[in-house]
Every structure is written in structure tokens, then in C-alpha cells.
Amino acid sequence: MRRIYGYGLGAFALAATAVGAQQYQNWVGPNGEQMPGFVLGCPTGVARQVVPCGGMGAPLNVMTAPFVRAVPDPIIFDGVTTTPKQFAVTKPATATTYRFVNPCDVDIRIRRVGSMSETVTATTGIRYLARTSEVVGTSNPSFVSIMAVSPPSSPCAPELLYGNGS
């Protein structure tokens, strides 16, 4: 009887050790490298294999910082119609993004141009839908050209606000 208990106790000890070892295995990357505990890992669908979250292949993007203004007041583009209109703009040195607000009742197009003589057309630039806003990464334009895609029924004055974040 003691022998049966001995075998049973030994089998239990082996099983407990195997389960415990399995619970504390490190996560590994696609190439078999150990993933440190401070890196947020997203599962890949392969057992115990993760990739850092936020990469192009990851199923989960890392949360980004909210948009924060770099200047107190927006640049307001008054009098936008179906005829392209150019404006001079100055980007603050610390700004990495801008929020573009289109309060108009029509879609508009905006394009960075090299001089006040260049213009946006109905097929160039970025189209912003009516009554929407969007935060976009910024270059360093000196001039922009804006036009409404169709005639607005009321005065159209989109806004551009430089800042950081998204």
C-alpha cells in the first residue's frame, strides 16, 4: 500500500512540476528571441509567440497621444469658393501635426503649393469632407491653395490649427 502511495505521490509531483514549468515559460518573438516583460506583446495566433504591439503586422495598435495645440489660435481661411485661393501659412517649429476643420456645407480641397501663383485643382490636393475635422502629420508649407469642390450655400471658412499628437 505504501508503494502505491509512493508512486501516486511521485506522479503528482512530476505533473505539478510540468504544469508549473509550462505556466512560467517566456514569450518568444517570431524568430525565437525572448520577449522582455516590459514590452507590450500582441498574440500572433501561434502558441506562445507574440510581436510588439503597434507594428504593421500587429493586430492591435498602440494608443497615441491626443492632439495638443501648439498655438492658441487657428489659421482661418476666409472666403473659400470654387475658385482656388492661396494663403501664406507659418508652421511653428515644435508642431508635428495639424488639425484641419471643414465647417463648410461642401467638400473642399487643400494642397501645399510652392508659391502664391500655384493652385489646387478639382483632382489634386487632399479632399476634406463637409463638416468634418481630421488630424494629419505636417510638412512645412509656406503656401497652401484651397477650393470648394462645389458652390457653398453659406460663407465657407475652414480652419487649420498646428499642434502635436493625434
CSV table of C-alpha atoms in Angstrom, one decimal:
chain,number,residue,atom,x,y,z
A,1,MET,CA,0.0,0.0,0.0
A,2,ARG,CA,2.9,2.3,0.8
A,3,ARG,CA,4.3,1.6,-2.6
A,4,ILE,CA,1.1,2.7,-4.3
A,5,TYR,CA,1.0,5.9,-2.3
A,6,GLY,CA,4.7,6.5,-3.2
A,7,TYR,CA,4.1,6.1,-6.9
A,8,GLY,CA,1.0,8.3,-6.7
A,9,LEU,CA,2.8,11.0,-4.8
A,10,GLY,CA,5.8,10.8,-7.3
A,11,ALA,CA,3.4,11.1,-10.3
A,12,PHE,CA,1.6,14.0,-8.7
A,13,ALA,CA,5.0,15.8,-8.1
A,14,LEU,CA,6.0,15.3,-11.7
A,15,ALA,CA,2.7,16.5,-13.0
A,16,ALA,CA,2.8,19.6,-10.8
A,17,THR,CA,6.3,20.4,-11.9
A,18,ALA,CA,5.4,20.1,-15.6
A,19,VAL,CA,2.3,22.3,-15.2
A,20,GLY,CA,4.3,24.9,-13.2
A,21,ALA,CA,7.1,24.9,-15.8
A,22,GLN,CA,4.6,25.5,-18.5
A,23,GLN,CA,3.0,28.4,-16.8
A,24,TYR,CA,6.3,30.3,-16.4
A,25,GLN,CA,7.6,29.9,-20.0
A,26,ASN,CA,8.7,33.2,-21.5
A,27,TRP,CA,7.0,34.6,-24.6
A,28,VAL,CA,9.1,34.5,-27.7
A,29,GLY,CA,9.1,36.5,-30.9
A,30,PRO,CA,8.7,35.2,-34.4
A,31,ASN,CA,12.4,34.4,-34.7
A,32,GLY,CA,12.6,32.6,-31.3
A,33,GLU,CA,14.0,35.6,-29.4
A,34,GLN,CA,12.9,36.1,-25.8
A,35,MET,CA,10.4,39.0,-25.4
A,36,PRO,CA,11.2,41.1,-22.3
A,37,GLY,CA,8.4,41.5,-19.8
A,38,PHE,CA,8.2,45.3,-20.2
A,39,VAL,CA,7.3,45.1,-23.9
A,40,LEU,CA,3.5,45.0,-24.7
A,41,GLY,CA,3.1,41.9,-26.8
A,42,CYS,CA,0.3,41.1,-29.2
A,43,PRO,CA,-0.5,37.4,-29.9
A,44,THR,CA,0.2,36.1,-33.4
A,45,GLY,CA,-2.0,33.1,-33.3
A,46,VAL,CA,1.0,30.8,-32.9
A,47,ALA,CA,1.4,29.2,-29.4
A,48,ARG,CA,3.4,31.5,-27.0
A,49,GLN,CA,4.5,33.7,-29.9
A,50,VAL,CA,4.0,37.5,-29.8
A,51,VAL,CA,5.1,40.6,-31.7
A,52,PRO,CA,5.4,44.1,-30.2
A,53,CYS,CA,2.0,45.8,-30.5
A,54,GLY,CA,1.6,48.7,-32.8
A,55,GLY,CA,3.7,47.4,-35.7
A,56,MET,CA,2.2,47.0,-39.2
A,57,GLY,CA,1.9,43.2,-38.6
A,58,ALA,CA,0.3,43.6,-35.1
A,59,PRO,CA,-3.4,43.1,-34.7
A,60,LEU,CA,-3.5,45.9,-32.0
A,61,ASN,CA,-2.2,49.4,-32.4
A,62,VAL,CA,-0.7,51.3,-29.5
A,63,MET,CA,-2.8,54.2,-28.3
A,64,THR,CA,-1.4,57.5,-29.4
A,65,ALA,CA,-1.3,60.9,-27.6
A,66,PRO,CA,-4.3,63.2,-28.0
A,67,PHE,CA,-3.9,66.4,-30.2
A,68,VAL,CA,-2.5,69.3,-28.2
A,69,ARG,CA,-2.4,72.8,-29.7
A,70,ALA,CA,1.0,74.4,-30.4
A,71,VAL,CA,-0.5,77.8,-31.0
A,72,PRO,CA,-3.6,79.4,-29.3
A,73,ASP,CA,-5.5,80.5,-32.4
A,74,PRO,CA,-6.2,78.7,-35.7
A,75,ILE,CA,-5.4,79.9,-39.1
A,76,ILE,CA,-8.8,80.7,-40.7
A,77,PHE,CA,-9.1,80.6,-44.5
A,78,ASP,CA,-11.9,83.1,-45.2
A,79,GLY,CA,-13.9,83.2,-48.4
A,80,VAL,CA,-13.3,79.8,-49.9
A,81,THR,CA,-15.3,79.2,-53.1
A,82,THR,CA,-15.0,77.0,-56.2
A,83,THR,CA,-12.2,79.3,-57.4
A,84,PRO,CA,-8.8,78.3,-55.9
A,85,LYS,CA,-7.5,80.8,-53.3
A,86,GLN,CA,-3.9,80.8,-52.0
A,87,PHE,CA,-2.9,81.6,-48.4
A,88,ALA,CA,0.5,82.1,-46.7
A,89,VAL,CA,1.0,79.9,-43.6
A,90,THR,CA,3.7,79.6,-41.0
A,91,LYS,CA,4.2,76.3,-39.1
A,92,PRO,CA,5.5,76.6,-35.5
A,93,ALA,CA,8.9,74.9,-35.1
A,94,THR,CA,7.6,72.4,-32.5
A,95,ALA,CA,4.5,71.4,-34.4
A,96,THR,CA,4.4,67.8,-35.9
A,97,THR,CA,0.7,67.6,-36.8
A,98,TYR,CA,-2.2,69.9,-37.7
A,99,ARG,CA,-6.0,69.7,-37.2
A,100,PHE,CA,-8.0,70.7,-40.2
A,101,VAL,CA,-11.6,71.6,-39.6
A,102,ASN,CA,-14.0,72.0,-42.5
A,103,PRO,CA,-17.2,73.6,-41.1
A,104,CYS,CA,-18.5,74.2,-44.7
A,105,ASP,CA,-21.5,72.5,-46.2
A,106,VAL,CA,-19.4,71.3,-49.1
A,107,ASP,CA,-16.2,69.2,-49.5
A,108,ILE,CA,-13.0,71.2,-50.0
A,109,ARG,CA,-9.6,70.5,-51.4
A,110,ILE,CA,-6.3,71.8,-49.9
A,111,ARG,CA,-2.8,71.5,-51.4
A,112,ARG,CA,0.6,72.6,-50.4
A,113,VAL,CA,2.0,74.9,-53.2
A,114,GLY,CA,5.4,76.4,-53.8
A,115,SER,CA,4.2,80.0,-54.5
A,116,MET,CA,1.1,82.2,-54.5
A,117,SER,CA,0.7,81.6,-58.2
A,118,GLU,CA,0.3,77.8,-58.0
A,119,THR,CA,-3.2,76.4,-57.4
A,120,VAL,CA,-5.1,73.3,-56.3
A,121,THR,CA,-7.5,71.7,-58.8
A,122,ALA,CA,-10.6,69.6,-58.6
A,123,THR,CA,-8.4,66.5,-58.9
A,124,THR,CA,-5.3,67.5,-56.8
A,125,GLY,CA,-4.6,68.0,-53.1
A,126,ILE,CA,-6.4,66.4,-50.1
A,127,ARG,CA,-10.2,66.3,-50.1
A,128,TYR,CA,-11.8,67.0,-46.7
A,129,LEU,CA,-15.5,66.1,-46.4
A,130,ALA,CA,-18.1,68.7,-45.4
A,131,ARG,CA,-18.5,69.4,-41.7
A,132,THR,CA,-15.6,67.1,-40.6
A,133,SER,CA,-12.2,67.5,-38.9
A,134,GLU,CA,-9.1,65.5,-39.2
A,135,VAL,CA,-5.6,65.5,-37.6
A,136,VAL,CA,-2.8,64.9,-40.1
A,137,GLY,CA,1.0,64.8,-39.9
A,138,THR,CA,2.5,68.0,-41.3
A,139,SER,CA,5.3,69.1,-43.6
A,140,ASN,CA,6.5,72.7,-43.6
A,141,PRO,CA,4.4,74.5,-46.2
A,142,SER,CA,4.8,78.2,-46.9
A,143,PHE,CA,1.7,78.5,-49.0
A,144,VAL,CA,-1.5,76.4,-49.4
A,145,SER,CA,-4.2,76.6,-52.1
A,146,ILE,CA,-7.8,75.8,-51.1
A,147,MET,CA,-11.0,75.5,-53.1
A,148,ALA,CA,-14.5,74.2,-52.6
A,149,VAL,CA,-15.5,71.2,-54.7
A,150,SER,CA,-19.0,72.6,-55.3
A,151,PRO,CA,-20.5,76.0,-54.6
A,152,PRO,CA,-21.1,76.5,-50.8
A,153,SER,CA,-24.6,77.8,-49.8
A,154,SER,CA,-23.1,79.9,-47.0
A,155,PRO,CA,-19.8,81.5,-46.3
A,156,CYS,CA,-17.0,78.9,-46.1
A,157,ALA,CA,-14.1,79.4,-43.7
A,158,PRO,CA,-12.0,76.2,-43.0
A,159,GLU,CA,-9.5,76.3,-40.1
A,160,LEU,CA,-6.0,74.9,-39.6
A,161,LEU,CA,-4.6,74.5,-36.2
A,162,TYR,CA,-1.0,73.4,-35.6
A,163,GLY,CA,-0.1,71.1,-32.7
A,164,ASN,CA,1.2,67.7,-31.7
A,165,GLY,CA,-0.4,64.3,-31.2
A,166,SER,CA,-3.4,62.8,-33.0
